[in-house]
Amino acid sequence: MKRAAIITYLLLASVSSNLLANEKVKLSGFGSIVGGVVIDGDGYWARLPDGAGQYTHGIELQSESRLGVQARYAANDSLNIIGQVMLRGVNDFEPQLEWFYANYSVTPDINFKVGKMRLPVYHFSDYMDVGVAYPWVRVPSDAYSLAVTNYQGLSLDMNLDFGDVTSTIRLYAGQQDTDPNKLITLLDKYKGEQLYDQNGTFSGLREIRTTKKYEQMKGIVVDTNYESITLRLSYLDGKENFTSYAEGQYPSNPLFGGEWVDTQFIDVSLQYDADRILALAEWNDYDNIYTSWFTSFAYRLDKWTPYIYYSEFQGTFRFIAPGGISNGYEDGVTGTLDDYYTSVGVGARYDLSPATAIKFELLKFNDKGDAAVFVDQNQDGKTDSSAFFMSLDFTF
């Protein structure tokens, strides 16, 4: 077991045995046990943080399952220290420090934070790991595809009240380095060289490692609520660096990348939540990388909440082979996008208690692009699939 994992386990044990006796410390947590099976196709990948959400043969119960424990220490009436440890199945449940920051309340409506926090670009960013916070088995991953989910920096939150209209404005800045970036590394592997034996059976992926550095991050989030309607606007500006290495040669010269480029990310969401109806639409644009969106409708029936959603992802790249289209690749202007896929999900949530829910979901994934986004067993360039999922979500 890695040294960091051992230290984290000891810290958790210390919290449970000693700090619980301290009235200034509050512990809370959440978790999800997620299982799925592929009904049709080579496999399905939800493309979640750390590369979670992968399903191929048989019943998979580990990839998306997770447990989070959060501790809040009240140093005084104004200062709180918050830490969150995540144990993800995709990482063999090794504990990782997800959040660790200080929150200082300047006034009841103004809060200043500094440390490691969740990057607040999406409607569900702050609680995308908390399954009981939404109706679906997972947040629609086609529209939640940003490879960096946390950042190191600071933020200023301000609550404003205009009669029936309330708003929260968040200003933040920081940076984040990921080496490797597990999500982008896997995407590059599946899009690159997939290896097959002499019988045509998939045998693995070409070994590469992709890093992502994000610096000079500056963002603003405006979250406005009026009665049953919530409008959320998010904008992020910064500089990023993607670099790909041949595995085993770090820190050698990169295979490609290494340049710093300006980047922007915009997200807009509109939610209607009243009585039995929950309707939501969210759209985002990652400058020169992709555009994605989803829309969902859910209807509450006592303990049952059936739902349906549609999501879509469109990358901006079209790859042209040397020699042009005569060599078998699409034209760079009118040809098919490398990455273009959609998902339709139909499911239901059943509330066992206010803090526990079980969910069922049938999902159809349609790959319309040129590049494979998961295992391509028959090597036809398509990775369409259908899958069934169940989850048990809880908080404590």
mmCIF file of N, CA and C in Angstrom, residues 185-294:
data_model
loop_
_atom_site.group_PDB
_atom_site.id
_atom_site.type_symbol
_atom_site.label_atom_id
_atom_site.label_comp_id
_atom_site.label_asym_id
_atom_site.label_seq_id
_atom_site.Cartn_x
_atom_site.Cartn_y
_atom_site.Cartn_z
ATOM 1 N N THR A 185 -5.596 10.895 -20.517
ATOM 2 C CA THR A 185 -4.712 9.805 -20.931
ATOM 3 C C THR A 185 -5.501 8.661 -21.531
ATOM 4 N N LEU A 186 -6.598 8.274 -20.872
ATOM 5 C CA LEU A 186 -7.414 7.181 -21.403
ATOM 6 C C LEU A 186 -8.095 7.574 -22.701
ATOM 7 N N LEU A 187 -8.588 8.806 -22.786
ATOM 8 C CA LEU A 187 -9.195 9.268 -24.038
ATOM 9 C C LEU A 187 -8.194 9.174 -25.191
ATOM 10 N N ASP A 188 -6.963 9.633 -24.954
ATOM 11 C CA ASP A 188 -5.939 9.581 -25.992
ATOM 12 C C ASP A 188 -5.582 8.145 -26.355
ATOM 13 N N LYS A 189 -5.565 7.265 -25.368
ATOM 14 C CA LYS A 189 -5.249 5.862 -25.652
ATOM 15 C C LYS A 189 -6.313 5.220 -26.534
ATOM 16 N N TYR A 190 -7.588 5.419 -26.192
ATOM 17 C CA TYR A 190 -8.658 4.804 -26.971
ATOM 18 C C TYR A 190 -8.759 5.403 -28.363
ATOM 19 N N LYS A 191 -8.464 6.688 -28.487
ATOM 20 C CA LYS A 191 -8.499 7.338 -29.795
ATOM 21 C C LYS A 191 -7.269 7.004 -30.622
ATOM 22 N N GLY A 192 -6.204 6.596 -29.944
ATOM 23 C CA GLY A 192 -4.967 6.294 -30.641
ATOM 24 C C GLY A 192 -4.908 4.847 -31.089
ATOM 25 N N GLU A 193 -3.816 4.186 -30.750
ATOM 26 C CA GLU A 193 -3.590 2.832 -31.231
ATOM 27 C C GLU A 193 -4.150 1.794 -30.264
ATOM 28 N N GLN A 194 -5.211 1.095 -30.695
ATOM 29 C CA GLN A 194 -5.746 -0.031 -29.940
ATOM 30 C C GLN A 194 -5.100 -1.308 -30.480
ATOM 31 N N LEU A 195 -4.642 -2.169 -29.583
ATOM 32 C CA LEU A 195 -3.868 -3.338 -29.973
ATOM 33 C C LEU A 195 -4.743 -4.589 -30.004
ATOM 34 N N TYR A 196 -4.539 -5.433 -31.027
ATOM 35 C CA TYR A 196 -5.298 -6.666 -31.199
ATOM 36 C C TYR A 196 -4.354 -7.802 -31.533
ATOM 37 N N ASP A 197 -4.704 -9.010 -31.060
ATOM 38 C CA ASP A 197 -3.859 -10.161 -31.360
ATOM 39 C C ASP A 197 -4.176 -10.696 -32.755
ATOM 40 N N GLN A 198 -3.529 -11.812 -33.127
ATOM 41 C CA GLN A 198 -3.689 -12.354 -34.468
ATOM 42 C C GLN A 198 -5.098 -12.863 -34.741
ATOM 43 N N ASN A 199 -5.877 -13.076 -33.676
ATOM 44 C CA ASN A 199 -7.272 -13.499 -33.845
ATOM 45 C C ASN A 199 -8.245 -12.322 -33.880
ATOM 46 N N GLY A 200 -7.704 -11.114 -33.813
ATOM 47 C CA GLY A 200 -8.560 -9.935 -33.849
ATOM 48 C C GLY A 200 -9.169 -9.587 -32.511
ATOM 49 N N THR A 201 -8.635 -10.172 -31.419
ATOM 50 C CA THR A 201 -9.160 -9.898 -30.079
ATOM 51 C C THR A 201 -8.407 -8.725 -29.460
ATOM 52 N N PHE A 202 -9.153 -7.813 -28.866
ATOM 53 C CA PHE A 202 -8.554 -6.646 -28.231
ATOM 54 C C PHE A 202 -7.586 -7.093 -27.131
ATOM 55 N N SER A 203 -6.374 -6.556 -27.161
ATOM 56 C CA SER A 203 -5.356 -6.998 -26.198
ATOM 57 C C SER A 203 -4.766 -5.861 -25.373
ATOM 58 N N GLY A 204 -5.146 -4.634 -25.657
ATOM 59 C CA GLY A 204 -4.630 -3.543 -24.841
ATOM 60 C C GLY A 204 -4.535 -2.244 -25.606
ATOM 61 N N LEU A 205 -3.858 -1.277 -24.990
ATOM 62 C CA LEU A 205 -3.727 0.057 -25.560
ATOM 63 C C LEU A 205 -2.257 0.458 -25.600
ATOM 64 N N ARG A 206 -1.921 1.302 -26.559
ATOM 65 C CA ARG A 206 -0.573 1.843 -26.622
ATOM 66 C C ARG A 206 -0.318 2.686 -25.375
ATOM 67 N N GLU A 207 0.835 2.479 -24.727
ATOM 68 C CA GLU A 207 1.118 3.151 -23.462
ATOM 69 C C GLU A 207 1.588 4.585 -23.689
ATOM 70 N N ILE A 208 0.801 5.532 -23.223
ATOM 71 C CA ILE A 208 1.176 6.937 -23.223
ATOM 72 C C ILE A 208 0.753 7.539 -21.890
ATOM 73 N N ARG A 209 1.206 8.725 -21.613
ATOM 74 C CA ARG A 209 0.774 9.442 -20.423
ATOM 75 C C ARG A 209 0.569 10.901 -20.813
ATOM 76 N N THR A 210 -0.603 11.441 -20.538
ATOM 77 C CA THR A 210 -0.922 12.817 -20.880
ATOM 78 C C THR A 210 -1.088 13.622 -19.604
ATOM 79 N N THR A 211 -0.456 14.770 -19.578
ATOM 80 C CA THR A 211 -0.566 15.665 -18.431
ATOM 81 C C THR A 211 -1.375 16.897 -18.822
ATOM 82 N N LYS A 212 -1.946 17.543 -17.814
ATOM 83 C CA LYS A 212 -2.611 18.818 -18.053
ATOM 84 C C LYS A 212 -2.263 19.764 -16.915
ATOM 85 N N LYS A 213 -1.775 20.947 -17.307
ATOM 86 C CA LYS A 213 -1.502 22.007 -16.347
ATOM 87 C C LYS A 213 -2.433 23.175 -16.643
ATOM 88 N N TYR A 214 -3.016 23.715 -15.588
ATOM 89 C CA TYR A 214 -3.950 24.826 -15.717
ATOM 90 C C TYR A 214 -3.463 25.938 -14.800
ATOM 91 N N GLU A 215 -3.138 27.096 -15.382
ATOM 92 C CA GLU A 215 -2.615 28.201 -14.590
ATOM 93 C C GLU A 215 -3.359 29.495 -14.894
ATOM 94 N N GLN A 216 -3.153 30.485 -14.024
ATOM 95 C CA GLN A 216 -3.780 31.797 -14.158
ATOM 96 C C GLN A 216 -5.299 31.674 -14.323
ATOM 97 N N MET A 217 -5.890 30.746 -13.580
ATOM 98 C CA MET A 217 -7.334 30.533 -13.645
ATOM 99 C C MET A 217 -8.063 31.690 -12.963
ATOM 100 N N LYS A 218 -9.023 32.239 -13.676
ATOM 101 C CA LYS A 218 -9.854 33.313 -13.133
ATOM 102 C C LYS A 218 -11.290 33.027 -13.552
ATOM 103 N N GLY A 219 -12.198 32.936 -12.580
ATOM 104 C CA GLY A 219 -13.558 32.565 -12.910
ATOM 105 C C GLY A 219 -14.597 33.327 -12.123
ATOM 106 N N ILE A 220 -15.804 33.324 -12.670
ATOM 107 C CA ILE A 220 -16.947 33.927 -11.997
ATOM 108 C C ILE A 220 -18.159 33.030 -12.203
ATOM 109 N N VAL A 221 -18.950 32.886 -11.152
ATOM 110 C CA VAL A 221 -20.206 32.135 -11.196
ATOM 111 C C VAL A 221 -21.303 33.027 -10.632
ATOM 112 N N VAL A 222 -22.404 33.143 -11.365
ATOM 113 C CA VAL A 222 -23.568 33.892 -10.900
ATOM 114 C C VAL A 222 -24.748 32.929 -10.869
ATOM 115 N N ASP A 223 -25.238 32.653 -9.673
ATOM 116 C CA ASP A 223 -26.331 31.696 -9.458
ATOM 117 C C ASP A 223 -27.535 32.471 -8.930
ATOM 118 N N THR A 224 -28.583 32.575 -9.752
ATOM 119 C CA THR A 224 -29.747 33.409 -9.414
ATOM 120 C C THR A 224 -31.007 32.562 -9.316
ATOM 121 N N ASN A 225 -31.755 32.784 -8.229
ATOM 122 C CA ASN A 225 -32.972 32.009 -8.000
ATOM 123 C C ASN A 225 -34.174 32.929 -7.840
ATOM 124 N N TYR A 226 -35.252 32.582 -8.560
ATOM 125 C CA TYR A 226 -36.526 33.288 -8.421
ATOM 126 C C TYR A 226 -37.632 32.247 -8.343
ATOM 127 N N GLU A 227 -38.237 32.124 -7.175
ATOM 128 C CA GLU A 227 -39.275 31.119 -6.930
ATOM 129 C C GLU A 227 -38.779 29.739 -7.333
ATOM 130 N N SER A 228 -39.315 29.137 -8.380
ATOM 131 C CA SER A 228 -38.939 27.770 -8.753
ATOM 132 C C SER A 228 -37.872 27.718 -9.833
ATOM 133 N N ILE A 229 -37.381 28.865 -10.254
ATOM 134 C CA ILE A 229 -36.456 28.934 -11.379
ATOM 135 C C ILE A 229 -35.059 29.327 -10.894
ATOM 136 N N THR A 230 -34.051 28.600 -11.382
ATOM 137 C CA THR A 230 -32.660 28.907 -11.076
ATOM 138 C C THR A 230 -31.886 29.046 -12.381
ATOM 139 N N LEU A 231 -31.219 30.172 -12.535
ATOM 140 C CA LEU A 231 -30.359 30.429 -13.688
ATOM 141 C C LEU A 231 -28.931 30.542 -13.184
ATOM 142 N N ARG A 232 -28.048 29.756 -13.782
ATOM 143 C CA ARG A 232 -26.643 29.740 -13.351
ATOM 144 C C ARG A 232 -25.746 30.025 -14.543
ATOM 145 N N LEU A 233 -24.852 31.005 -14.383
ATOM 146 C CA LEU A 233 -23.906 31.383 -15.427
ATOM 147 C C LEU A 233 -22.491 31.225 -14.881
ATOM 148 N N SER A 234 -21.617 30.578 -15.651
ATOM 149 C CA SER A 234 -20.249 30.326 -15.207
ATOM 150 C C SER A 234 -19.275 30.643 -16.333
ATOM 151 N N TYR A 235 -18.180 31.330 -15.978
ATOM 152 C CA TYR A 235 -17.143 31.655 -16.963
ATOM 153 C C TYR A 235 -15.780 31.438 -16.332
ATOM 154 N N LEU A 236 -14.891 30.737 -17.051
ATOM 155 C CA LEU A 236 -13.537 30.459 -16.584
ATOM 156 C C LEU A 236 -12.553 30.847 -17.675
ATOM 157 N N ASP A 237 -11.512 31.574 -17.287
ATOM 158 C CA ASP A 237 -10.468 31.994 -18.211
ATOM 159 C C ASP A 237 -9.118 31.587 -17.624
ATOM 160 N N GLY A 238 -8.189 31.186 -18.478
ATOM 161 C CA GLY A 238 -6.874 30.818 -17.982
ATOM 162 C C GLY A 238 -5.944 30.365 -19.081
ATOM 163 N N LYS A 239 -4.846 29.735 -18.691
ATOM 164 C CA LYS A 239 -3.876 29.166 -19.619
ATOM 165 C C LYS A 239 -3.708 27.690 -19.299
ATOM 166 N N GLU A 240 -3.622 26.859 -20.335
ATOM 167 C CA GLU A 240 -3.485 25.422 -20.116
ATOM 168 C C GLU A 240 -2.399 24.845 -21.010
ATOM 169 N N ASN A 241 -1.902 23.691 -20.570
ATOM 170 C CA ASN A 241 -0.815 23.021 -21.256
ATOM 171 C C ASN A 241 -1.106 21.523 -21.261
ATOM 172 N N PHE A 242 -1.355 20.959 -22.436
ATOM 173 C CA PHE A 242 -1.490 19.513 -22.604
ATOM 174 C C PHE A 242 -0.163 18.972 -23.141
ATOM 175 N N THR A 243 0.358 17.923 -22.512
ATOM 176 C CA THR A 243 1.594 17.303 -22.979
ATOM 177 C C THR A 243 1.447 15.790 -22.909
ATOM 178 N N SER A 244 1.860 15.100 -23.977
ATOM 179 C CA SER A 244 1.767 13.643 -24.021
ATOM 180 C C SER A 244 3.158 13.040 -24.097
ATOM 181 N N TYR A 245 3.391 12.017 -23.263
ATOM 182 C CA TYR A 245 4.679 11.340 -23.193
ATOM 183 C C TYR A 245 4.502 9.849 -23.498
ATOM 184 N N ALA A 246 5.556 9.244 -24.047
ATOM 185 C CA ALA A 246 5.596 7.787 -24.135
ATOM 186 C C ALA A 246 5.832 7.247 -22.731
ATOM 187 N N GLU A 247 5.023 6.317 -22.299
ATOM 188 C CA GLU A 247 5.130 5.796 -20.942
ATOM 189 C C GLU A 247 6.507 5.174 -20.721
ATOM 190 N N GLY A 248 7.087 5.428 -19.550
ATOM 191 C CA GLY A 248 8.388 4.892 -19.219
ATOM 192 C C GLY A 248 9.535 5.788 -19.602
ATOM 193 N N GLN A 249 9.223 6.910 -20.288
ATOM 194 C CA GLN A 249 10.284 7.807 -20.711
ATOM 195 C C GLN A 249 10.236 9.143 -19.996
ATOM 196 N N TYR A 250 9.382 9.284 -19.009
ATOM 197 C CA TYR A 250 9.299 10.535 -18.243
ATOM 198 C C TYR A 250 10.598 10.759 -17.487
ATOM 199 N N PRO A 251 11.196 11.925 -17.459
ATOM 200 C CA PRO A 251 10.684 13.172 -18.054
ATOM 201 C C PRO A 251 11.325 13.501 -19.395
ATOM 202 N N SER A 252 11.249 12.601 -20.346
ATOM 203 C CA SER A 252 11.864 12.804 -21.647
ATOM 204 C C SER A 252 11.087 13.840 -22.454
ATOM 205 N N ASN A 253 11.528 14.062 -23.663
ATOM 206 C CA ASN A 253 10.827 14.995 -24.534
ATOM 207 C C ASN A 253 9.425 14.480 -24.840
ATOM 208 N N PRO A 254 8.432 15.367 -24.893
ATOM 209 C CA PRO A 254 7.058 14.922 -25.137
ATOM 210 C C PRO A 254 6.850 14.448 -26.565
ATOM 211 N N LEU A 255 5.845 13.569 -26.729
ATOM 212 C CA LEU A 255 5.454 13.135 -28.068
ATOM 213 C C LEU A 255 4.800 14.283 -28.825
ATOM 214 N N PHE A 256 3.964 15.027 -28.108
ATOM 215 C CA PHE A 256 3.374 16.226 -28.691
ATOM 216 C C PHE A 256 2.892 17.124 -27.560
ATOM 217 N N GLY A 257 2.506 18.343 -27.918
ATOM 218 C CA GLY A 257 2.012 19.287 -26.928
ATOM 219 C C GLY A 257 3.152 20.060 -26.292
ATOM 220 N N GLY A 258 2.881 20.607 -25.096
ATOM 221 C CA GLY A 258 3.884 21.345 -24.375
ATOM 222 C C GLY A 258 3.762 22.843 -24.469
ATOM 223 N N GLU A 259 2.855 23.326 -25.345
ATOM 224 C CA GLU A 259 2.686 24.766 -25.470
ATOM 225 C C GLU A 259 1.593 25.272 -24.526
ATOM 226 N N TRP A 260 1.811 26.476 -24.023
ATOM 227 C CA TRP A 260 0.799 27.128 -23.219
ATOM 228 C C TRP A 260 -0.144 27.903 -24.139
ATOM 229 N N VAL A 261 -1.440 27.712 -23.955
ATOM 230 C CA VAL A 261 -2.433 28.388 -24.784
ATOM 231 C C VAL A 261 -3.498 29.011 -23.891
ATOM 232 N N ASP A 262 -4.092 30.105 -24.363
ATOM 233 C CA ASP A 262 -5.209 30.715 -23.659
ATOM 234 C C ASP A 262 -6.440 29.855 -23.822
ATOM 235 N N THR A 263 -7.275 29.803 -22.801
ATOM 236 C CA THR A 263 -8.475 28.977 -22.873
ATOM 237 C C THR A 263 -9.605 29.607 -22.079
ATOM 238 N N GLN A 264 -10.824 29.329 -22.516
ATOM 239 C CA GLN A 264 -12.016 29.795 -21.820
ATOM 240 C C GLN A 264 -13.034 28.654 -21.754
ATOM 241 N N PHE A 265 -13.814 28.658 -20.695
ATOM 242 C CA PHE A 265 -14.885 27.673 -20.526
ATOM 243 C C PHE A 265 -16.134 28.402 -20.045
ATOM 244 N N ILE A 266 -17.246 28.189 -20.754
ATOM 245 C CA ILE A 266 -18.516 28.838 -20.438
ATOM 246 C C ILE A 266 -19.564 27.769 -20.166
ATOM 247 N N ASP A 267 -20.362 27.966 -19.129
ATOM 248 C CA ASP A 267 -21.444 27.034 -18.820
ATOM 249 C C ASP A 267 -22.694 27.827 -18.430
ATOM 250 N N VAL A 268 -23.840 27.403 -18.976
ATOM 251 C CA VAL A 268 -25.127 28.027 -18.669
ATOM 252 C C VAL A 268 -26.120 26.924 -18.325
ATOM 253 N N SER A 269 -26.831 27.078 -17.213
ATOM 254 C CA SER A 269 -27.858 26.101 -16.853
ATOM 255 C C SER A 269 -29.128 26.819 -16.417
ATOM 256 N N LEU A 270 -30.257 26.186 -16.701
ATOM 257 C CA LEU A 270 -31.564 26.697 -16.313
ATOM 258 C C LEU A 270 -32.354 25.552 -15.705
ATOM 259 N N GLN A 271 -32.817 25.742 -14.471
ATOM 260 C CA GLN A 271 -33.534 24.684 -13.756
ATOM 261 C C GLN A 271 -34.898 25.169 -13.297
ATOM 262 N N TYR A 272 -35.884 24.276 -13.441
ATOM 263 C CA TYR A 272 -37.227 24.513 -12.893
ATOM 264 C C TYR A 272 -37.514 23.383 -11.911
ATOM 265 N N ASP A 273 -37.720 23.735 -10.647
ATOM 266 C CA ASP A 273 -37.918 22.738 -9.605
ATOM 267 C C ASP A 273 -39.082 23.169 -8.730
ATOM 268 N N ALA A 274 -40.263 22.554 -8.954
ATOM 269 C CA ALA A 274 -41.467 22.923 -8.205
ATOM 270 C C ALA A 274 -42.339 21.699 -7.998
ATOM 271 N N ASP A 275 -42.683 21.452 -6.742
ATOM 272 C CA ASP A 275 -43.576 20.335 -6.410
ATOM 273 C C ASP A 275 -43.065 19.036 -7.018
ATOM 274 N N ARG A 276 -43.765 18.518 -8.005
ATOM 275 C CA ARG A 276 -43.411 17.217 -8.572
ATOM 276 C C ARG A 276 -42.436 17.292 -9.745
ATOM 277 N N ILE A 277 -42.277 18.454 -10.339
ATOM 278 C CA ILE A 277 -41.519 18.574 -11.583
ATOM 279 C C ILE A 277 -40.106 19.083 -11.338
ATOM 280 N N LEU A 278 -39.139 18.412 -11.960
ATOM 281 C CA LEU A 278 -37.761 18.873 -11.990
ATOM 282 C C LEU A 278 -37.303 18.831 -13.446
ATOM 283 N N ALA A 279 -37.099 20.005 -14.035
ATOM 284 C CA ALA A 279 -36.634 20.112 -15.418
ATOM 285 C C ALA A 279 -35.343 20.912 -15.430
ATOM 286 N N LEU A 280 -34.398 20.480 -16.242
ATOM 287 C CA LEU A 280 -33.081 21.107 -16.240
ATOM 288 C C LEU A 280 -32.467 21.023 -17.630
ATOM 289 N N ALA A 281 -31.817 22.110 -18.047
ATOM 290 C CA ALA A 281 -31.022 22.123 -19.276
ATOM 291 C C ALA A 281 -29.697 22.801 -18.965
ATOM 292 N N GLU A 282 -28.600 22.239 -19.501
ATOM 293 C CA GLU A 282 -27.276 22.801 -19.257
ATOM 294 C C GLU A 282 -26.451 22.696 -20.529
ATOM 295 N N TRP A 283 -25.744 23.784 -20.852
ATOM 296 C CA TRP A 283 -24.931 23.862 -22.069
ATOM 297 C C TRP A 283 -23.577 24.438 -21.696
ATOM 298 N N ASN A 284 -22.507 23.905 -22.302
ATOM 299 C CA ASN A 284 -21.190 24.481 -22.061
ATOM 300 C C ASN A 284 -20.329 24.443 -23.315
ATOM 301 N N ASP A 285 -19.353 25.343 -23.349
ATOM 302 C CA ASP A 285 -18.440 25.450 -24.486
ATOM 303 C C ASP A 285 -17.016 25.590 -23.966
ATOM 304 N N TYR A 286 -16.155 24.684 -24.381
ATOM 305 C CA TYR A 286 -14.737 24.678 -24.035
ATOM 306 C C TYR A 286 -14.000 25.169 -25.275
ATOM 307 N N ASP A 287 -13.482 26.386 -25.223
ATOM 308 C CA ASP A 287 -12.960 27.084 -26.390
ATOM 309 C C ASP A 287 -11.970 26.226 -27.181
ATOM 310 N N ASN A 288 -12.293 26.004 -28.471
ATOM 311 C CA ASN A 288 -11.452 25.248 -29.404
ATOM 312 C C ASN A 288 -11.269 23.780 -29.021
ATOM 313 N N ILE A 289 -12.075 23.267 -28.093
ATOM 314 C CA ILE A 289 -11.968 21.863 -27.694
ATOM 315 C C ILE A 289 -13.283 21.125 -27.960
ATOM 316 N N TYR A 290 -14.381 21.574 -27.347
ATOM 317 C CA TYR A 290 -15.669 20.907 -27.554
ATOM 318 C C TYR A 290 -16.823 21.791 -27.107
ATOM 319 N N THR A 291 -18.027 21.359 -27.509
ATOM 320 C CA THR A 291 -19.292 21.903 -27.015
ATOM 321 C C THR A 291 -20.151 20.733 -26.569
ATOM 322 N N SER A 292 -20.806 20.855 -25.416
ATOM 323 C CA SER A 292 -21.660 19.770 -24.946
ATOM 324 C C SER A 292 -22.865 20.334 -24.213
ATOM 325 N N TRP A 293 -23.906 19.500 -24.086
ATOM 326 C CA TRP A 293 -25.111 19.946 -23.390
ATOM 327 C C TRP A 293 -25.968 18.739 -23.028
ATOM 328 N N PHE A 294 -26.918 18.958 -22.101
ATOM 329 C CA PHE A 294 -27.908 17.934 -21.798
ATOM 330 C C PHE A 294 -29.198 18.607 -21.332
#
